[in-house]
Amino acid sequence: DFCDCLDGSDEPGTSACAGVRGATFFCRNHGSLPKVIFASRVNDGVCDCCDSSDERGGSIGSHVHVDQVRSCSDTCRLEGTNLRHDLDLKLRAMEAGLEKRQASESDLVRQVEAWRAELL
């Protein structure tokens, strides 16, 4: 594992190009939201991707001892479920707010029409 390309593209999924500015790792996170992390976070002993793809396989950076790299649980399904639940709550709140706004606008239109009728 050695970074030969200036952009780090020759070492995807490893921390070999951690020192290269802009070198990234793509977390697929199946069941949740995909995410891009810096290559320096691959095999650093911290689970950054919910599918644990940043901590398994690949090379272990020279700054991390083999004993420090831990196995991560795949938490994408739970994370995805929680994200969908939160989005559903936000959607419901927005819909309720929209209904209130439309009701208020209808009330205002009726009030303006009543005022106009008084003026005529």
PDB file of C-alpha atoms in Angstrom:
ATOM      1  CA  ASP A   1       0.000   0.000   0.000  1.00  0.00           C
ATOM      2  CA  PHE A   2       1.745   3.071  -1.283  1.00  0.00           C
ATOM      3  CA  CYS A   3       0.244   6.231  -2.685  1.00  0.00           C
ATOM      4  CA  ASP A   4       1.625   6.569  -6.231  1.00  0.00           C
ATOM      5  CA  CYS A   5      -0.909   9.011  -7.677  1.00  0.00           C
ATOM      6  CA  LEU A   6      -1.007  12.625  -6.578  1.00  0.00           C
ATOM      7  CA  ASP A   7      -4.781  12.468  -6.102  1.00  0.00           C
ATOM      8  CA  GLY A   8      -4.730   9.197  -4.135  1.00  0.00           C
ATOM      9  CA  SER A   9      -6.850   7.393  -6.724  1.00  0.00           C
ATOM     10  CA  ASP A  10      -4.517   4.378  -6.825  1.00  0.00           C
ATOM     11  CA  GLU A  11      -5.307   3.398  -3.223  1.00  0.00           C
ATOM     12  CA  PRO A  12      -9.087   3.558  -2.795  1.00  0.00           C
ATOM     13  CA  GLY A  13     -10.337   2.022   0.404  1.00  0.00           C
ATOM     14  CA  THR A  14      -7.016   2.271   2.237  1.00  0.00           C
ATOM     15  CA  SER A  15      -5.303   4.861   4.373  1.00  0.00           C
ATOM     16  CA  ALA A  16      -2.166   4.807   2.191  1.00  0.00           C
ATOM     17  CA  CYS A  17      -2.936   8.261   0.783  1.00  0.00           C
ATOM     18  CA  ALA A  18      -3.987   9.808   4.073  1.00  0.00           C
ATOM     19  CA  GLY A  19      -1.497  12.641   3.669  1.00  0.00           C
ATOM     20  CA  VAL A  20      -2.778  13.580   0.217  1.00  0.00           C
ATOM     21  CA  ARG A  21      -5.011  16.639   0.358  1.00  0.00           C
ATOM     22  CA  GLY A  22      -8.533  15.705  -0.634  1.00  0.00           C
ATOM     23  CA  ALA A  23      -7.997  11.911  -0.632  1.00  0.00           C
ATOM     24  CA  THR A  24     -11.325  10.408   0.365  1.00  0.00           C
ATOM     25  CA  PHE A  25     -13.040   7.103   1.070  1.00  0.00           C
ATOM     26  CA  PHE A  26     -16.629   6.366   0.042  1.00  0.00           C
ATOM     27  CA  CYS A  27     -18.896   4.628   2.564  1.00  0.00           C
ATOM     28  CA  ARG A  28     -21.751   2.921   0.733  1.00  0.00           C
ATOM     29  CA  ASN A  29     -23.704   2.495   3.983  1.00  0.00           C
ATOM     30  CA  HIS A  30     -26.334   0.237   2.374  1.00  0.00           C
ATOM     31  CA  GLY A  31     -29.602   0.815   4.230  1.00  0.00           C
ATOM     32  CA  SER A  32     -28.639   4.327   5.295  1.00  0.00           C
ATOM     33  CA  LEU A  33     -27.120   7.419   3.675  1.00  0.00           C
ATOM     34  CA  PRO A  34     -23.838   7.094   1.768  1.00  0.00           C
ATOM     35  CA  LYS A  35     -21.027   9.229   3.085  1.00  0.00           C
ATOM     36  CA  VAL A  36     -17.539  10.361   2.097  1.00  0.00           C
ATOM     37  CA  ILE A  37     -14.799  10.503   4.722  1.00  0.00           C
ATOM     38  CA  PHE A  38     -11.143  11.518   4.553  1.00  0.00           C
ATOM     39  CA  ALA A  39      -8.794   8.643   3.703  1.00  0.00           C
ATOM     40  CA  SER A  40      -6.935   9.317   6.933  1.00  0.00           C
ATOM     41  CA  ARG A  41      -9.950   7.932   8.798  1.00  0.00           C
ATOM     42  CA  VAL A  42      -9.659   4.499   7.161  1.00  0.00           C
ATOM     43  CA  ASN A  43      -8.373   1.802   9.536  1.00  0.00           C
ATOM     44  CA  ASP A  44      -7.791   4.300  12.321  1.00  0.00           C
ATOM     45  CA  GLY A  45      -9.654   2.276  14.936  1.00  0.00           C
ATOM     46  CA  VAL A  46     -12.757   4.496  14.809  1.00  0.00           C
ATOM     47  CA  CYS A  47     -15.892   3.302  13.036  1.00  0.00           C
ATOM     48  CA  ASP A  48     -16.844   6.231  10.787  1.00  0.00           C
ATOM     49  CA  CYS A  49     -19.028   4.301   8.310  1.00  0.00           C
ATOM     50  CA  CYS A  50     -22.153   2.596   9.620  1.00  0.00           C
ATOM     51  CA  ASP A  51     -21.348  -0.415   7.397  1.00  0.00           C
ATOM     52  CA  SER A  52     -17.868  -0.620   8.997  1.00  0.00           C
ATOM     53  CA  SER A  53     -16.219  -0.578   5.565  1.00  0.00           C
ATOM     54  CA  ASP A  54     -13.643   1.946   6.803  1.00  0.00           C
ATOM     55  CA  GLU A  55     -12.295  -0.431   9.441  1.00  0.00           C
ATOM     56  CA  ARG A  56     -12.110  -3.821   7.784  1.00  0.00           C
ATOM     57  CA  GLY A  57      -9.773  -5.070   5.123  1.00  0.00           C
ATOM     58  CA  GLY A  58      -7.333  -2.673   3.522  1.00  0.00           C
ATOM     59  CA  SER A  59      -4.125  -1.590   5.150  1.00  0.00           C
ATOM     60  CA  ILE A  60      -3.571  -0.386   8.650  1.00  0.00           C
ATOM     61  CA  GLY A  61      -1.955   3.008   8.848  1.00  0.00           C
ATOM     62  CA  SER A  62       1.508   3.189  10.361  1.00  0.00           C
ATOM     63  CA  HIS A  63       0.165   5.324  13.208  1.00  0.00           C
ATOM     64  CA  VAL A  64      -2.290   2.618  14.336  1.00  0.00           C
ATOM     65  CA  HIS A  65      -1.188  -0.651  15.890  1.00  0.00           C
ATOM     66  CA  VAL A  66      -2.948  -3.822  14.656  1.00  0.00           C
ATOM     67  CA  ASP A  67      -4.419  -4.392  18.136  1.00  0.00           C
ATOM     68  CA  GLN A  68      -6.097  -0.973  18.019  1.00  0.00           C
ATOM     69  CA  VAL A  69      -8.111  -1.693  14.863  1.00  0.00           C
ATOM     70  CA  ARG A  70     -11.430  -3.011  16.003  1.00  0.00           C
ATOM     71  CA  SER A  71     -14.296  -4.726  14.334  1.00  0.00           C
ATOM     72  CA  CYS A  72     -17.331  -2.531  13.910  1.00  0.00           C
ATOM     73  CA  SER A  73     -20.976  -3.541  13.853  1.00  0.00           C
ATOM     74  CA  ASP A  74     -23.056  -2.840  10.770  1.00  0.00           C
ATOM     75  CA  THR A  75     -25.529  -0.293  12.125  1.00  0.00           C
ATOM     76  CA  CYS A  76     -26.772   1.015   8.758  1.00  0.00           C
ATOM     77  CA  ARG A  77     -30.194  -0.612   8.931  1.00  0.00           C
ATOM     78  CA  LEU A  78     -30.907   0.909  12.354  1.00  0.00           C
ATOM     79  CA  GLU A  79     -29.415   4.257  11.313  1.00  0.00           C
ATOM     80  CA  GLY A  80     -31.487   4.233   8.113  1.00  0.00           C
ATOM     81  CA  THR A  81     -34.648   3.383  10.047  1.00  0.00           C
ATOM     82  CA  ASN A  82     -33.986   6.256  12.455  1.00  0.00           C
ATOM     83  CA  LEU A  83     -33.283   8.669   9.598  1.00  0.00           C
ATOM     84  CA  ARG A  84     -36.490   7.682   7.800  1.00  0.00           C
ATOM     85  CA  HIS A  85     -38.448   8.068  11.050  1.00  0.00           C
ATOM     86  CA  ASP A  86     -36.989  11.560  11.618  1.00  0.00           C
ATOM     87  CA  LEU A  87     -37.752  12.557   8.021  1.00  0.00           C
ATOM     88  CA  ASP A  88     -41.303  11.254   8.372  1.00  0.00           C
ATOM     89  CA  LEU A  89     -41.788  13.391  11.510  1.00  0.00           C
ATOM     90  CA  LYS A  90     -40.446  16.447   9.687  1.00  0.00           C
ATOM     91  CA  LEU A  91     -42.700  15.777   6.704  1.00  0.00           C
ATOM     92  CA  ARG A  92     -45.763  15.465   8.941  1.00  0.00           C
ATOM     93  CA  ALA A  93     -44.880  18.709  10.731  1.00  0.00           C
ATOM     94  CA  MET A  94     -44.431  20.491   7.395  1.00  0.00           C
ATOM     95  CA  GLU A  95     -47.752  19.156   6.100  1.00  0.00           C
ATOM     96  CA  ALA A  96     -49.532  20.245   9.289  1.00  0.00           C
ATOM     97  CA  GLY A  97     -47.937  23.694   8.998  1.00  0.00           C
ATOM     98  CA  LEU A  98     -48.966  23.933   5.354  1.00  0.00           C
ATOM     99  CA  GLU A  99     -52.571  23.042   6.240  1.00  0.00           C
ATOM    100  CA  LYS A 100     -52.608  25.763   8.930  1.00  0.00           C
ATOM    101  CA  ARG A 101     -51.159  28.283   6.506  1.00  0.00           C
ATOM    102  CA  GLN A 102     -53.752  27.435   3.866  1.00  0.00           C
ATOM    103  CA  ALA A 103     -56.538  27.731   6.451  1.00  0.00           C
ATOM    104  CA  SER A 104     -55.179  31.118   7.555  1.00  0.00           C
ATOM    105  CA  GLU A 105     -54.969  32.314   3.962  1.00  0.00           C
ATOM    106  CA  SER A 106     -58.577  31.230   3.381  1.00  0.00           C
ATOM    107  CA  ASP A 107     -59.640  33.103   6.505  1.00  0.00           C
ATOM    108  CA  LEU A 108     -57.778  36.205   5.334  1.00  0.00           C
ATOM    109  CA  VAL A 109     -59.331  36.030   1.857  1.00  0.00           C
ATOM    110  CA  ARG A 110     -62.821  35.854   3.446  1.00  0.00           C
ATOM    111  CA  GLN A 111     -61.990  38.778   5.725  1.00  0.00           C
ATOM    112  CA  VAL A 112     -60.709  40.908   2.826  1.00  0.00           C
ATOM    113  CA  GLU A 113     -63.833  40.065   0.817  1.00  0.00           C
ATOM    114  CA  ALA A 114     -66.014  41.073   3.799  1.00  0.00           C
ATOM    115  CA  TRP A 115     -64.167  44.401   4.119  1.00  0.00           C
ATOM    116  CA  ARG A 116     -64.562  45.075   0.409  1.00  0.00           C
ATOM    117  CA  ALA A 117     -68.278  44.341   0.637  1.00  0.00           C
ATOM    118  CA  GLU A 118     -68.562  46.850   3.489  1.00  0.00           C
ATOM    119  CA  LEU A 119     -66.863  49.515   1.394  1.00  0.00           C
ATOM    120  CA  LEU A 120     -69.179  49.110  -1.575  1.00  0.00           C
TER     121      LEU A 120
END
